[in-house]
PDB file of C-alpha atoms and ligand atoms in Angstrom:
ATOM      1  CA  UNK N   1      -9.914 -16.983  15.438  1.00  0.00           C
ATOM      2  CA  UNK N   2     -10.844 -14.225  12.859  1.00  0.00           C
ATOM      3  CA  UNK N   3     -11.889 -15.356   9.586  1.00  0.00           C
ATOM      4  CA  UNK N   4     -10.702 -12.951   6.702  1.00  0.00           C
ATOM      5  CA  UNK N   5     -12.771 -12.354   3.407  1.00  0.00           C
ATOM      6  CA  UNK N   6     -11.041 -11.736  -0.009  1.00  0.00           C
ATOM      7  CA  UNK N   7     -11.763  -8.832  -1.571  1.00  0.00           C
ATOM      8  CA  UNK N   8     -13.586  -8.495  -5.110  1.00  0.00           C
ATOM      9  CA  UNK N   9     -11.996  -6.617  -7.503  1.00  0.00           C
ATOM     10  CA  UNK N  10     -13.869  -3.659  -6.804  1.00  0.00           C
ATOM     11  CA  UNK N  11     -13.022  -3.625  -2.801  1.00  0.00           C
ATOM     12  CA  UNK N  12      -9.411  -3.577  -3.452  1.00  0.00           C
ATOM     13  CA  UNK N  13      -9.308  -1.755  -6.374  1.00  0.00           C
ATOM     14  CA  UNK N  14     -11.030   0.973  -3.930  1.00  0.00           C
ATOM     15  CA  UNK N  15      -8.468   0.587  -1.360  1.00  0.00           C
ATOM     16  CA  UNK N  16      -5.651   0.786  -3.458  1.00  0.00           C
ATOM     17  CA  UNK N  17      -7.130   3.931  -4.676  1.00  0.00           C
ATOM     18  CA  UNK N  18      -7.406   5.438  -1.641  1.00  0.00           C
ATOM     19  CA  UNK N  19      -3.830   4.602  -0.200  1.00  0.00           C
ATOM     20  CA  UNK N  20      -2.688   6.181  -3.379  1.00  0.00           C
ATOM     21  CA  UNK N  21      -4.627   9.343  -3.306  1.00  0.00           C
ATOM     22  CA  UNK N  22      -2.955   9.606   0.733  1.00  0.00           C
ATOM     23  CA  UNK N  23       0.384   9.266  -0.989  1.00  0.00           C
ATOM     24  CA  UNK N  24       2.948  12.286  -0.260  1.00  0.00           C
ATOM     25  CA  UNK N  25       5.116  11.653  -2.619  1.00  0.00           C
ATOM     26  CA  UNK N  26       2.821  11.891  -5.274  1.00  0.00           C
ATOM     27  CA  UNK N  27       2.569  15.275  -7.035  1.00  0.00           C
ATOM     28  CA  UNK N  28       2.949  17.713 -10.063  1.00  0.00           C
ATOM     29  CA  UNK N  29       5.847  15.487 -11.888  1.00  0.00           C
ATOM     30  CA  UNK N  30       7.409  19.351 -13.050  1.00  0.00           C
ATOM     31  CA  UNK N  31       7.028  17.470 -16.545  1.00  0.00           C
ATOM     32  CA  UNK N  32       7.667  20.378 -19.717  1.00  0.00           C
ATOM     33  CA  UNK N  33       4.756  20.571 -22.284  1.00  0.00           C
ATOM     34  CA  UNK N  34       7.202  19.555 -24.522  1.00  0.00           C
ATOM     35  CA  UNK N  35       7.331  16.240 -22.833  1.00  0.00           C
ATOM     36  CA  UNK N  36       3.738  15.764 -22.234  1.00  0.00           C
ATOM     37  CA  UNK N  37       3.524  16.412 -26.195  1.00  0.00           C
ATOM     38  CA  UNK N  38       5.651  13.958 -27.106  1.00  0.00           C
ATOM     39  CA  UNK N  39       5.402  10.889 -24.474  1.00  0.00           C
ATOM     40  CA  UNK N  40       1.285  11.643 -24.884  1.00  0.00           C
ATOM     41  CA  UNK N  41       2.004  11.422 -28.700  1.00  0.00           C
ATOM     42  CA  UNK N  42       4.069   8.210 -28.689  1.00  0.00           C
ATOM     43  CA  UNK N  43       1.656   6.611 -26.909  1.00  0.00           C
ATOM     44  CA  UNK N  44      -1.409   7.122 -28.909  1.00  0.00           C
ATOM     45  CA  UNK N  45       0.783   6.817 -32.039  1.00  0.00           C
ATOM     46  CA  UNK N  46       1.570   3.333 -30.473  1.00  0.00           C
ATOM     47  CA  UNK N  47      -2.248   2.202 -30.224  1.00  0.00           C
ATOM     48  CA  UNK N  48      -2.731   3.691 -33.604  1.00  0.00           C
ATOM     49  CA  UNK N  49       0.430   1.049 -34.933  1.00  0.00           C
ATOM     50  CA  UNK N  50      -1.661  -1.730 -33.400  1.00  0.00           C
ATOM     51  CA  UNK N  51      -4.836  -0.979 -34.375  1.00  0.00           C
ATOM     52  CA  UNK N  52      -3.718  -1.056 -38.106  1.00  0.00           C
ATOM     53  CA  UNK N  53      -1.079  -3.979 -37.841  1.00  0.00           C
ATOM     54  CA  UNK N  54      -3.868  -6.509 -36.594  1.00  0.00           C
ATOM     55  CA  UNK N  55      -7.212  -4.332 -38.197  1.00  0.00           C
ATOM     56  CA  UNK N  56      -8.800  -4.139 -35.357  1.00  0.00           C
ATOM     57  CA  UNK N  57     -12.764  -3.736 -35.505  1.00  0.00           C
ATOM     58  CA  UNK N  58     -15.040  -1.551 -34.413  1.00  0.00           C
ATOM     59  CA  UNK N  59     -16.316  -4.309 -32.195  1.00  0.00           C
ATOM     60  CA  UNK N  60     -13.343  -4.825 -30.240  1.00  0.00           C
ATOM     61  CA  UNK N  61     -12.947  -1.005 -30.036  1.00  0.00           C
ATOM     62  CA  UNK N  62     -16.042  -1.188 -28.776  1.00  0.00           C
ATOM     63  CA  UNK N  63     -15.030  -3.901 -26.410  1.00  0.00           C
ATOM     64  CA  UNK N  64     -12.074  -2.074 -24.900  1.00  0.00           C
ATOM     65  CA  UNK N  65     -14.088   0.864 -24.624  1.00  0.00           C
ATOM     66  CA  UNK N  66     -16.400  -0.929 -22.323  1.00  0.00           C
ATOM     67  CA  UNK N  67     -13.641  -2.279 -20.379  1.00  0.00           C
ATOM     68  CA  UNK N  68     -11.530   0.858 -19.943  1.00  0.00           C
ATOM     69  CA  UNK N  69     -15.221   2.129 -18.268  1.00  0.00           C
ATOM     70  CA  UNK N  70     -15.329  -1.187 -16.101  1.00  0.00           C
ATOM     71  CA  UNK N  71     -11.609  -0.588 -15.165  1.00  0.00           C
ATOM     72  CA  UNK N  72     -12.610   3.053 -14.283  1.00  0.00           C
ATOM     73  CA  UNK N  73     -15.863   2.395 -12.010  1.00  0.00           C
ATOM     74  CA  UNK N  74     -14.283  -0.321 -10.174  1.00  0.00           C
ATOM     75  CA  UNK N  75     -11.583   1.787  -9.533  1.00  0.00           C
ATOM     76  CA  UNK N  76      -9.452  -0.938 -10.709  1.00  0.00           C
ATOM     77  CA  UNK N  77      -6.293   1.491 -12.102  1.00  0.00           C
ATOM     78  CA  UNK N  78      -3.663   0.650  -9.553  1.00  0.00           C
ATOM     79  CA  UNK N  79      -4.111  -2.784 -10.076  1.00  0.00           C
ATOM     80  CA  UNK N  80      -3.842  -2.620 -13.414  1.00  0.00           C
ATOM     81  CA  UNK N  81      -0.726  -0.272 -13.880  1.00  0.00           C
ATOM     82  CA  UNK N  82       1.318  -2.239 -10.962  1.00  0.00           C
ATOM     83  CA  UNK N  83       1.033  -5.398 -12.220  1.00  0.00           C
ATOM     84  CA  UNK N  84       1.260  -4.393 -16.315  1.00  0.00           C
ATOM     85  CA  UNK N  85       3.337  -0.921 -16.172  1.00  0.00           C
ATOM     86  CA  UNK N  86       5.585  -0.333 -12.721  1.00  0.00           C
ATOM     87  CA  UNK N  87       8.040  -2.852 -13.349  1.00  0.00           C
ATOM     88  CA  UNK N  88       9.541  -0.712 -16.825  1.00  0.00           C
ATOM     89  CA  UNK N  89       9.300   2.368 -14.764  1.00  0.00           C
ATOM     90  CA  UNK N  90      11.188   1.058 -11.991  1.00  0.00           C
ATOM     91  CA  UNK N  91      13.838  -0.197 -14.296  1.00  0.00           C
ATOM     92  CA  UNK N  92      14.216   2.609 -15.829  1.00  0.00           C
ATOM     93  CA  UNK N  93      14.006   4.757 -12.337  1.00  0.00           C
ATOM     94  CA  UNK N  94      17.007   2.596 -11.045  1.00  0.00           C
ATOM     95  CA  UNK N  95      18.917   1.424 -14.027  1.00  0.00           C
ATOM     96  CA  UNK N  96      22.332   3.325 -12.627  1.00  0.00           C
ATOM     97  CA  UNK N  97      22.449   2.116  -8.970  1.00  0.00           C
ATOM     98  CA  UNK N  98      25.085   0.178  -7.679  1.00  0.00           C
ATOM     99  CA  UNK N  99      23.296  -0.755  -4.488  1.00  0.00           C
ATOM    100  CA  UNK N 100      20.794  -3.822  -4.401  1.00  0.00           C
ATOM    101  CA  UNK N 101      18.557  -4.331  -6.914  1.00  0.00           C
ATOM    102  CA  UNK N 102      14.917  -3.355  -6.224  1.00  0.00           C
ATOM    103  CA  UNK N 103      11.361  -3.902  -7.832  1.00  0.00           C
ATOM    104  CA  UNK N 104       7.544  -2.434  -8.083  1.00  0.00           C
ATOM    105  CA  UNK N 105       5.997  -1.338  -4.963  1.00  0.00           C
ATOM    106  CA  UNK N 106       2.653  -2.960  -6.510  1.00  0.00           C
ATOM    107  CA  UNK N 107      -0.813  -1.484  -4.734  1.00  0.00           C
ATOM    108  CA  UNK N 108      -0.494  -2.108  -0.973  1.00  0.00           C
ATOM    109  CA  UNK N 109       2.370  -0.338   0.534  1.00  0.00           C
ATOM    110  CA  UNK N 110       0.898   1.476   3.592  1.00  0.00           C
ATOM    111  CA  UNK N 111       3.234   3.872   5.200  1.00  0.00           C
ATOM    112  CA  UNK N 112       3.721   4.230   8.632  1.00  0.00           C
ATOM    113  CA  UNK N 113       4.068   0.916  10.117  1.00  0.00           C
ATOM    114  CA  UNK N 114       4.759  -0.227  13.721  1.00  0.00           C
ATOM    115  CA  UNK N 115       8.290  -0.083  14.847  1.00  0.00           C
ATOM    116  CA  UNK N 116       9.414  -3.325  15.577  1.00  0.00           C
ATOM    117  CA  UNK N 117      13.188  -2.367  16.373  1.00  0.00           C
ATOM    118  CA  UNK N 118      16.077  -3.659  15.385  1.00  0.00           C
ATOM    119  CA  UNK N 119      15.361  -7.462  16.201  1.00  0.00           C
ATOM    120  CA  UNK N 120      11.923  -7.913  16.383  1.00  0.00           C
ATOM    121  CA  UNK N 121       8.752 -10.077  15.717  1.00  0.00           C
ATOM    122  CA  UNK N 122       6.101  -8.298  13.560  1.00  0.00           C
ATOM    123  CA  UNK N 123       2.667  -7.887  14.410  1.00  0.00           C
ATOM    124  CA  UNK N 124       0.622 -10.977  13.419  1.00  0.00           C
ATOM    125  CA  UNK N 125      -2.583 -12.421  14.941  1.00  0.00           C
ATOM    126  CA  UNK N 126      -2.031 -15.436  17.737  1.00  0.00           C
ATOM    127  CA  UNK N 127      -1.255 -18.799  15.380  1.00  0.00           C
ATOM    128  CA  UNK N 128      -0.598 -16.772  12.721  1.00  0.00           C
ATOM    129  CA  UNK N 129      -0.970 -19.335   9.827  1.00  0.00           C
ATOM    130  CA  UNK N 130       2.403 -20.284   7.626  1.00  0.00           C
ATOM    131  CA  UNK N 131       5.661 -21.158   8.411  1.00  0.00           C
ATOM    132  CA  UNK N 132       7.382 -19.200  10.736  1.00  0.00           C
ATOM    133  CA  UNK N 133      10.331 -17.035   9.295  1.00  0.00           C
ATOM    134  CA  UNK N 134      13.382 -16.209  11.139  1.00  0.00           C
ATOM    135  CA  UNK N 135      15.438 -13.513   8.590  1.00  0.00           C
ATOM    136  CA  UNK N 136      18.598 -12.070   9.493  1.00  0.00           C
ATOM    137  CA  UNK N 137      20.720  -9.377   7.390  1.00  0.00           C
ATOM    138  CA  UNK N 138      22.318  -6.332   7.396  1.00  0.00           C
ATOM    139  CA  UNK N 139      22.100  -2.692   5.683  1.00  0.00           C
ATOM    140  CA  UNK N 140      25.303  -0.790   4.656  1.00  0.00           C
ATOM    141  CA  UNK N 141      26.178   2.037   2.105  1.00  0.00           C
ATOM    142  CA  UNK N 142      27.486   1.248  -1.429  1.00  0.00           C
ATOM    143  CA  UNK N 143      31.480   1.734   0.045  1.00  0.00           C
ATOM    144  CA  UNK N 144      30.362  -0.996   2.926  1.00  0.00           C
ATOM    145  CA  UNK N 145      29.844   1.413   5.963  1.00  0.00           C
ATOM    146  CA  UNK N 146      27.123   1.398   8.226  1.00  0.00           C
ATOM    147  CA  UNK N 147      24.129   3.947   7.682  1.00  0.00           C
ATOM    148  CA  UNK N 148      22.834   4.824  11.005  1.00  0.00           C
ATOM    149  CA  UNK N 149      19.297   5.080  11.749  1.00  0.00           C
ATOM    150  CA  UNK N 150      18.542   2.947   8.033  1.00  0.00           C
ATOM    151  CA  UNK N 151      14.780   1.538   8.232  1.00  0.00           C
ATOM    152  CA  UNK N 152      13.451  -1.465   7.015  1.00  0.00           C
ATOM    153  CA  UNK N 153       9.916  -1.584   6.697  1.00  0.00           C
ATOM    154  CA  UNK N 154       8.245  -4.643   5.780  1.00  0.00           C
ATOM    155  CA  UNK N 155       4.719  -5.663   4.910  1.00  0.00           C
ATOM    156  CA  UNK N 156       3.403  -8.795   2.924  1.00  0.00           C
ATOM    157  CA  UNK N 157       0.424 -11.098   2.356  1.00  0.00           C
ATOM    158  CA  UNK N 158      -0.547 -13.771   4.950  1.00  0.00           C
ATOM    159  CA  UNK N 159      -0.934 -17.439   4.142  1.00  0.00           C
ATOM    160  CA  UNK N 160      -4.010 -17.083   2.387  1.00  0.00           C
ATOM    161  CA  UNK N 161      -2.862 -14.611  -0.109  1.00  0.00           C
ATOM    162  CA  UNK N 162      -4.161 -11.608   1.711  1.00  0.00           C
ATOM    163  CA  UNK N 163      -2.469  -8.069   3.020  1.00  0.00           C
ATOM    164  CA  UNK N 164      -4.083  -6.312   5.701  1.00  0.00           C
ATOM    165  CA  UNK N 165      -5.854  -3.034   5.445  1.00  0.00           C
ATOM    166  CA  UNK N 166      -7.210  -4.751   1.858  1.00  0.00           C
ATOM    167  CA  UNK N 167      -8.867  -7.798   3.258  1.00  0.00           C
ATOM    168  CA  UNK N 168     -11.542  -7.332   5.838  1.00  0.00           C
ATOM    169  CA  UNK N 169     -11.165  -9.633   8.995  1.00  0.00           C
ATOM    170  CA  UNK N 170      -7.323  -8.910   9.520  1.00  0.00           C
ATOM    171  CA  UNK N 171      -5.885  -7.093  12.009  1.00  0.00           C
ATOM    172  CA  UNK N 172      -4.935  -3.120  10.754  1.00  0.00           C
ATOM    173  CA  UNK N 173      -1.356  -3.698  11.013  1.00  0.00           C
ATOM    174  CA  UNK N 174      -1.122  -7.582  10.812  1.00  0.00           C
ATOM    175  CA  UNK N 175       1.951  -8.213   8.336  1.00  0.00           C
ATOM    176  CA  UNK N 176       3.295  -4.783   8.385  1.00  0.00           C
ATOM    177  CA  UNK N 177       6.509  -3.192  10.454  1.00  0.00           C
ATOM    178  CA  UNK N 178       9.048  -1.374  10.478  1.00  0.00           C
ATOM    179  CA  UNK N 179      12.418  -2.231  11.864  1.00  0.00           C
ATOM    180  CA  UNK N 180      15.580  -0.130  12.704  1.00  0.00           C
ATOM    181  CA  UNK N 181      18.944  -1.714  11.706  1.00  0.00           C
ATOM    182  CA  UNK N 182      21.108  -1.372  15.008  1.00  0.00           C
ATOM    183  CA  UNK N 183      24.678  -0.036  15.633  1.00  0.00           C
ATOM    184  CA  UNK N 184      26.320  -2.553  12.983  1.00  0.00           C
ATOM    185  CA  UNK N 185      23.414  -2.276  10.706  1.00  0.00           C
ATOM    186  CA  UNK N 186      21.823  -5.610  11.574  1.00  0.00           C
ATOM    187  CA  UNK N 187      18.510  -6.422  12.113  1.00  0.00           C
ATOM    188  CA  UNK N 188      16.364  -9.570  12.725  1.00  0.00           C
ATOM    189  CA  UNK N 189      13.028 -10.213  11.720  1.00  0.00           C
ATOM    190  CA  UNK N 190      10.615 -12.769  12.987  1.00  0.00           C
ATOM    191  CA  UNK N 191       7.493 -12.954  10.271  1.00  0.00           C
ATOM    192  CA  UNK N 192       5.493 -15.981   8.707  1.00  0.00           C
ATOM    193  CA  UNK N 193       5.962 -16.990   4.617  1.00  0.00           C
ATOM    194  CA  UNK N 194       3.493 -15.314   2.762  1.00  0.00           C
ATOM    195  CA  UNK N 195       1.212 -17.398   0.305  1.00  0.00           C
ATOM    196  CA  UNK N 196       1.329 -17.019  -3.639  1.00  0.00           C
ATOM    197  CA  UNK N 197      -1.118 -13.644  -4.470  1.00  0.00           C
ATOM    198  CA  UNK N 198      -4.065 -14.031  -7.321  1.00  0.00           C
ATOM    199  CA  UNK N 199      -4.655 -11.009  -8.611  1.00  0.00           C
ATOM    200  CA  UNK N 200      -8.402 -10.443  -8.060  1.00  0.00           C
ATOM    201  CA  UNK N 201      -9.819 -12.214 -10.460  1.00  0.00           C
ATOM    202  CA  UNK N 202     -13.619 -10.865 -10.699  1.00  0.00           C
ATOM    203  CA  UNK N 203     -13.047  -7.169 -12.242  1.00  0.00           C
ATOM    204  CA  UNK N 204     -11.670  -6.091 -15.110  1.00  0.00           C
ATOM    205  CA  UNK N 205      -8.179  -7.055 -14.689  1.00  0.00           C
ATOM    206  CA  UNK N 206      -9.618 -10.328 -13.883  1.00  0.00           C
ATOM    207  CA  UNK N 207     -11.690 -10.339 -17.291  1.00  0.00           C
ATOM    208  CA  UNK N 208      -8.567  -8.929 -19.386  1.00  0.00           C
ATOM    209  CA  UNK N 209      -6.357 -11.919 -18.373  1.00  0.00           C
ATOM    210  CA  UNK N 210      -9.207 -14.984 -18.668  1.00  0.00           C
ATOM    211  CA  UNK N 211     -10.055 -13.115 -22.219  1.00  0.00           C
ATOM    212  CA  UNK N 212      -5.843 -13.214 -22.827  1.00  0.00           C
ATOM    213  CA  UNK N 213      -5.838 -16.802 -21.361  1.00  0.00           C
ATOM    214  CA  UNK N 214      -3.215 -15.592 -19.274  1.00  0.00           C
ATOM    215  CA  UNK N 215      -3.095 -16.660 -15.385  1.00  0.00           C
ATOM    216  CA  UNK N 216      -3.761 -14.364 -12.031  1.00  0.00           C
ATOM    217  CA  UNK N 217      -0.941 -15.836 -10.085  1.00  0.00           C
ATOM    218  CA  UNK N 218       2.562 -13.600  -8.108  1.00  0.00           C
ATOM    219  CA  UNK N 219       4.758 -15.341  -6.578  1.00  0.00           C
ATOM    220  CA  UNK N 220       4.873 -15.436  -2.839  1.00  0.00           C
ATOM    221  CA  UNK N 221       6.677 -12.354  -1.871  1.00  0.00           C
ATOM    222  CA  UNK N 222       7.835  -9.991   0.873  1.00  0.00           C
ATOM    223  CA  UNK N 223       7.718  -6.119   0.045  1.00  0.00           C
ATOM    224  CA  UNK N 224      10.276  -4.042   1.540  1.00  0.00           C
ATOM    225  CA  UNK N 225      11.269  -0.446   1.811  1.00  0.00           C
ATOM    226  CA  UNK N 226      14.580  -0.047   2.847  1.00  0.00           C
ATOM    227  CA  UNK N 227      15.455   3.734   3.312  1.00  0.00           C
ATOM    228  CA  UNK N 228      18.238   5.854   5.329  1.00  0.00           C
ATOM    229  CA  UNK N 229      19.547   9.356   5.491  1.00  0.00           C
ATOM    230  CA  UNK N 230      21.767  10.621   2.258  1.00  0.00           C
ATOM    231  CA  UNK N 231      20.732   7.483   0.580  1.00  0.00           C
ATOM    232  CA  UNK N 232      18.412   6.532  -2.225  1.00  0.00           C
ATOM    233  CA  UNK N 233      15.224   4.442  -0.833  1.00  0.00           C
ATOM    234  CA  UNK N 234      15.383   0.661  -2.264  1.00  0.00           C
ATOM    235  CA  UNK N 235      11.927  -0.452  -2.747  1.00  0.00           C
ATOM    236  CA  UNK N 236      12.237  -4.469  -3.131  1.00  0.00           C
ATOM    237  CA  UNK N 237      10.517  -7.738  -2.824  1.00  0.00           C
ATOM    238  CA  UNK N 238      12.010 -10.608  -1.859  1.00  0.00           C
ATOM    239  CA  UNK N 239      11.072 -14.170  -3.556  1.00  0.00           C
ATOM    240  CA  UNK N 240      11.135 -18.017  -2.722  1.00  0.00           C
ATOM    241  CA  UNK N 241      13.341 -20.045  -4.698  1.00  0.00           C
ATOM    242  CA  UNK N 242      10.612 -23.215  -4.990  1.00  0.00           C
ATOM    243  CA  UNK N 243       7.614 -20.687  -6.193  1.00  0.00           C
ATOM    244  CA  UNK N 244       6.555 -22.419  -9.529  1.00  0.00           C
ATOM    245  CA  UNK N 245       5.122 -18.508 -10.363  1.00  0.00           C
ATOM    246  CA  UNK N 246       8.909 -17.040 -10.119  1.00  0.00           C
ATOM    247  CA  UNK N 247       9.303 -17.829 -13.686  1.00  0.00           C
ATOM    248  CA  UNK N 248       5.941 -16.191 -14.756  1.00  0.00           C
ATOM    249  CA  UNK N 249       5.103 -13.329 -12.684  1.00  0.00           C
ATOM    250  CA  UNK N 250       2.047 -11.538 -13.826  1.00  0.00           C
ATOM    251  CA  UNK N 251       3.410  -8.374 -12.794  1.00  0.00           C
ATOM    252  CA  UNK N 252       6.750  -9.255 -14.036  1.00  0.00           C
ATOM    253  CA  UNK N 253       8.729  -7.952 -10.847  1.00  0.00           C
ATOM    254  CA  UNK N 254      10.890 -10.872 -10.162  1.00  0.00           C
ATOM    255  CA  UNK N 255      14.530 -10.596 -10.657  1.00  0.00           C
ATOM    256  CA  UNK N 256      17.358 -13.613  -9.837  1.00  0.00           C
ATOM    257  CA  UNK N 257      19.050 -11.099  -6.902  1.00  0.00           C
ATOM    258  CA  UNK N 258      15.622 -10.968  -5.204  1.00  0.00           C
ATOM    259  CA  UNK N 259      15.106 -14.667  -5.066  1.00  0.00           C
ATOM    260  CA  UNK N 260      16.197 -16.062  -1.028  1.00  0.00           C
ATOM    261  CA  UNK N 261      17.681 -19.093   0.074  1.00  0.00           C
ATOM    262  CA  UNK N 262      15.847 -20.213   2.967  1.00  0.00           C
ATOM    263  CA  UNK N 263      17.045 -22.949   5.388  1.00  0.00           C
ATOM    264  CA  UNK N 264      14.730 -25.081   6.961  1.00  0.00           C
ATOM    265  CA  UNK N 265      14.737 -26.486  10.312  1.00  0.00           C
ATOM    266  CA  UNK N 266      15.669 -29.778  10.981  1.00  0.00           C
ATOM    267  CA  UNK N 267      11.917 -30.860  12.047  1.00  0.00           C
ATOM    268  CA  UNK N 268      10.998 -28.920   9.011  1.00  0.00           C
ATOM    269  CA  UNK N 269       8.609 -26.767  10.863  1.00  0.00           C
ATOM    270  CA  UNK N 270      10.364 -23.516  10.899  1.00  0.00           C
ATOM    271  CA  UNK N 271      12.645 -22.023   8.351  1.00  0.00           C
ATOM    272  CA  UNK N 272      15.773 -19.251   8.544  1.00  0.00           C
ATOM    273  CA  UNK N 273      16.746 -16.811   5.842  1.00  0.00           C
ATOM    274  CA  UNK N 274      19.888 -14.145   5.597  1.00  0.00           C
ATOM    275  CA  UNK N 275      19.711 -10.999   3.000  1.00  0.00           C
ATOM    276  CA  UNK N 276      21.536  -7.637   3.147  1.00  0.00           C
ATOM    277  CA  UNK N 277      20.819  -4.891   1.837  1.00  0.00           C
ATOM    278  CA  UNK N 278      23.363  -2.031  -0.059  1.00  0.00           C
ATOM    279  CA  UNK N 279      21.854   1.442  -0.679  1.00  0.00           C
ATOM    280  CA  UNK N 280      23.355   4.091  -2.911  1.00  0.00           C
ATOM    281  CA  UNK N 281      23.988   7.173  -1.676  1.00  0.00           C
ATOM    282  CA  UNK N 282      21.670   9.624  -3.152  1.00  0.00           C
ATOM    283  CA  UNK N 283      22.852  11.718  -6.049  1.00  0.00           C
ATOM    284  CA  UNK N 284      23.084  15.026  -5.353  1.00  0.00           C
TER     285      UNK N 284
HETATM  286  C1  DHB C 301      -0.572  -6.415  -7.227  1.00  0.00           C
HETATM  287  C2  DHB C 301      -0.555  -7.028  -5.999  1.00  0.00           C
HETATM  288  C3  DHB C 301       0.622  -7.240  -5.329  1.00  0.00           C
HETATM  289  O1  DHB C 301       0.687  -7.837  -4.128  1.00  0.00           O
HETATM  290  C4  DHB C 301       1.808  -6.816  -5.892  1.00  0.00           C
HETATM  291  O2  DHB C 301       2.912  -7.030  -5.191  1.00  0.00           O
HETATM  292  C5  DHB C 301       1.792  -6.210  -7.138  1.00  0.00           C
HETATM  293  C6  DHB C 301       0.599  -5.992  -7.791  1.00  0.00           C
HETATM  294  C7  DHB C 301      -1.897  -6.161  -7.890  1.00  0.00           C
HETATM  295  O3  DHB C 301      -2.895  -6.765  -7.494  1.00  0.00           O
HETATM  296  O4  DHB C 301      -1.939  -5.322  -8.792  1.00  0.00           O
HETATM  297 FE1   FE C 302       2.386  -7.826  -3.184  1.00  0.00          FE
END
């Protein structure tokens, strides 16, 4: 049995980091200095409004100043912008789709996963903790056809609120697959429910929302990418409907349509879950 360890703030901050900076799809945005001008404007116009609504001092300038620095050398910034910022830009990214609805990617996406075919178990450590998961579902175009070759790739914390590759102790890909929907678009997956995630709580994210008196606490969750040819990638996660966190999110990414309905066995040891997916064709 491998014990894990939960990372400080700093630990996944810097792993977070470093996933992002391996990122392909992140480059030059093509964005106009007219748009820099004015979205760079707005925004420090916006601090300037709050600073003289509530007369802020020079202490708590000071005080964010310091923390902004903290955020910085702990290399804290993905945290930070997944949980407070991603969830307006991925409304905003997807507001016209037809397809399913999707939500923030959040920090620990790692591309690249083991293919686990079209009905598969993914790769998890012998006893796995948590209750197993049997999910079943199917991935078609916005018109209903089938999209061959559409992927599913799937990667979540384990029952102690941890993802692999973030947490030392777990396997590199424990949690994390990818799965091809078959001839009919179907796939099965055999996982484990995740655990509720706390935001670390010893960095400056964690000192921002004990300051707020706010709480560290997303709801259990599965993260999925679901992506196929001529069709816009849905980036999701999926929620469980007795999650007393579904209603406060701190990263604010839950949305009705994401929330399952799981069945559980009759011994009550396992549980079963169905959810399709609909992609949008990509605009040309
Ligand atoms: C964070 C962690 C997550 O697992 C997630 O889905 C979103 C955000 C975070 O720690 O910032
Ligand atoms: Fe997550």
């Amino acid at each position: 049995m491998t014990t894990s360890i939960r990372p400080t703030a700093a630990e996944s901050g810097a792993g977070a980091t470093a996933r992002f900076k391996t990122d392909k799809s992140v480059g030059a945005a093509g964005t106009s200095s007219d748009r820099v001008d004015q979205l760079a404007r707005e925004v420090i116009e916006a601090v300037h409004a709050t600073i003289r609504k509530h007369k802020v001092t020079y202490a708590e300038y000071n005080a964010v100043k310091a923390w902004l620095i903290k955020m910085g050398e702990s290399s804290e910034w993905p945290l930070f912008l997944d949980v407070w910022i991603e969830h307006v830009v991925e409304q905003v990214a997807t507001e016209n789709r037809k397809g399913n609805k999707g939500t923030i990617e959040g920090p620990y996406y790692v591309p690249d996963s083991p293919e686990c075919g079209s009905h598969g178990v993914v790769p998890m450590r012998e006893n796995e903790p948590g209750t197993p998961l049997t999910w079943t579902g199917r991935i078609t175009s916005t018109d209903g056809s089938v999209i061959e070759g559409a992927k599913l790739e799937l990667w979540h914390a384990d029952d102690d609120g941890l993802y692999s590759q973030f947490a030392s102790g777990i396997p590199e890909w424990n949690l994390r697959g990818t799965f091809t929907a078959d001839t009919e678009g179907r796939f099965e997956i055999r996982t484990v429910r995740p655990a509720p995630y706390q935001i670390p709580t010893d960095g400056a994210c964690g000192q921002l929302i004990s300051a707020a008196g706010w709480h560290a606490w997303r709801p259990a969750h599965l993260h999925v990418k679901v992506s196929a040819p001529g069709h816009e990638l849905l980036t999701a996660q999926l929620y469980f409907p007795d999650d007393v966190h579904n209603d406060d999110d701190i990263a604010s990414a839950v949305k009705p349509e994401l929330i399952l309905d799981p069945q559980t066995s009759q011994d009550g040891s396992s549980q079963t879950v169905s959810y399709d997916f609909v992609l949008d064709p990509a605009s040309a």
